[in-house]
Amino acid sequence: MKTISTQVCIIGAGPSGLMLGQLLNDIGIDTIIVERASLDHVLSRVRAGVLEQGAVRLLERAGVGGRMHGEGLVHEGFAITCEDEIHRIDLAGLTGGQSVMVYGQTEVTRDLVDRRAETSGVTHYEVEAVELHDLDGDRPYVTCRVEGEELRIDCRFIAGCDGFHGASRRAVPESAIRTFEKVYPFGWLGILSDVPPVSHELIYASHSRGFALCSMRSMTRSRYYIQCNAGDSIDAWSDDQFWSELRRRLPPEIGEQLTTGPSFEKSIAPLRSFVAEPMRFGSLFLVGDAAHIVPPTGAKGLNLAASDVHYLFEGLQAYFGDSDSELLNAYSERALARVWRAVRFSWWMTTMLHRFPDHAPFERRILETELAYTLESDAAKSALAENYVGLPY
Ligand code: RFL
Ligand code: PHB
């Protein structure tokens, strides 16, 4: 078996692993990333689209702000529709001038992969049989198979950035981890199509037929979602069926403006809230989706990955730079405080805007009232806006 060593071994080259790796490499802390998928697969994933200011700042710091600021779209508001009514949430007005950046996760990933290559960061793709060892000591190591060859990576810390289905969280003994989970009884069917977006701002639509979301990747590329049944198969949804269902869930004046066209990506995502506590076990730190999942309604998944990376980066910088362990020891507590706020917000947005097949008339009325109140009250709209642009870190 070949043995190599590094300071921080990062499992997973999703946004968490790539952001953390870049920030650390840029201050001279050595990292090796091991990724199960191929580079093509990593670069072709679609997923999230909305970045909070905190994520924007972190990406700037990682040296990948250029294309994001050139091609990303700054949004100062979005709409919520309730059957045929349209309400604008004035993010900037309600938060003292804050906004979000619409820039796809696919582009974020590409920028980070390119920057890692430019700065000679090491990433092994298509690794198999990743296993974590000796997590409770201060000389942990990772074993895996790269191009058929067994590899051992010795390190001081391991960052588990390998998503919900990764190996890292599973390496923690069950007695040392507590999990919280809620699975929602529906999914999101999402498409990408090269048609202009129906509106220059996002539209979250609450409708008796189910939720819908109009988003975008650029002024010529639209990203649309509709709530679907949890068990739906993608083959059961033709493009025509998708467009007609989406139109029915939008107010007529918006639906009439919808430009349709062929989709070039179509997928169904299940909706789940999940948190694992604590986010540290010995020398292993869990980051991003490896530690928590939120339903996409609040646009928080990728943004939480960014805030975790921020806290862990600060901890590792102080540890390696100043031999100070305090921030590293506080990582789990600091990250989880923000995680739970985003988990709450995502659950609230999801519950308020979707139709639950199992809700009794009483629960339905309560949620209609919740939405009506949110759209009427300046205080409620401010709370919504404050959470949507992202709580500070
Ligand atoms: P990722 O992006 O899942 O990356 C984890 C990486 O680890 C690799 N991996 C392994 N590598 C080595 N060994 C193993 N054993 C491994 N197991 C897995 C994977 O191949 C992958 O490259 O986690 P990360 O970096 O924490 O980033 C989190 C975000 O990707 C995530 O929060 C968001 O994409 C969530 N999410 C969405 N968020 C939004 O804000 N808006 C959305 O519209 C939205 N849509 C989505 C989503 C997540 C989805 N998933 C995870 C199924 C749609 C989907 C389908
Ligand atoms: C997206 O553009 O993919 C997107 C935007 C907002 C969300 C979720 C997904 O809340």
Short mmCIF file of C-alpha atoms in Angstrom, two decimals, residues 274-277 279 286-288 291-294 300 303-305 307-308 311 331-346 391:
data_model
loop_
_atom_site.label_atom_id
_atom_site.label_comp_id
_atom_site.label_asym_id
_atom_site.label_seq_id
_atom_site.Cartn_x
_atom_site.Cartn_y
_atom_site.Cartn_z
CA PHE A 274 -31.81 16.10 8.91
CA VAL A 275 -29.23 17.10 11.51
CA ALA A 276 -26.42 15.05 13.08
CA GLU A 277 -25.01 16.26 16.40
CA MET A 279 -20.45 17.82 14.03
CA LEU A 286 -18.48 16.89 9.49
CA VAL A 287 -19.21 19.70 7.04
CA GLY A 288 -22.24 20.57 4.85
CA ALA A 291 -23.99 16.70 8.78
CA HIS A 292 -27.32 18.19 7.75
CA ILE A 293 -29.92 18.33 5.00
CA VAL A 294 -32.61 20.95 4.49
CA LYS A 300 -30.20 27.13 2.41
CA ASN A 303 -25.31 28.36 2.08
CA LEU A 304 -25.08 26.21 5.20
CA ALA A 305 -22.17 24.34 3.63
CA SER A 307 -21.03 28.79 6.89
CA ASP A 308 -19.74 25.41 8.16
CA TYR A 311 -16.24 28.12 11.05
CA TYR A 331 -16.64 24.34 15.68
CA SER A 332 -19.57 22.02 16.30
CA GLU A 333 -21.35 24.39 18.67
CA ARG A 334 -20.88 27.45 16.43
CA ALA A 335 -21.90 25.64 13.26
CA LEU A 336 -24.92 23.91 14.82
CA ALA A 337 -26.35 27.15 16.22
CA ARG A 338 -26.59 28.50 12.67
CA VAL A 339 -27.61 25.12 11.18
CA TRP A 340 -30.67 24.83 13.43
CA ARG A 341 -31.84 28.33 12.51
CA ALA A 342 -31.67 27.43 8.83
CA VAL A 343 -33.31 24.05 9.48
CA ARG A 344 -36.16 25.86 11.22
CA PHE A 345 -36.54 28.42 8.42
CA SER A 346 -36.45 25.78 5.66
CA LEU A 391 -28.32 35.12 9.22
#
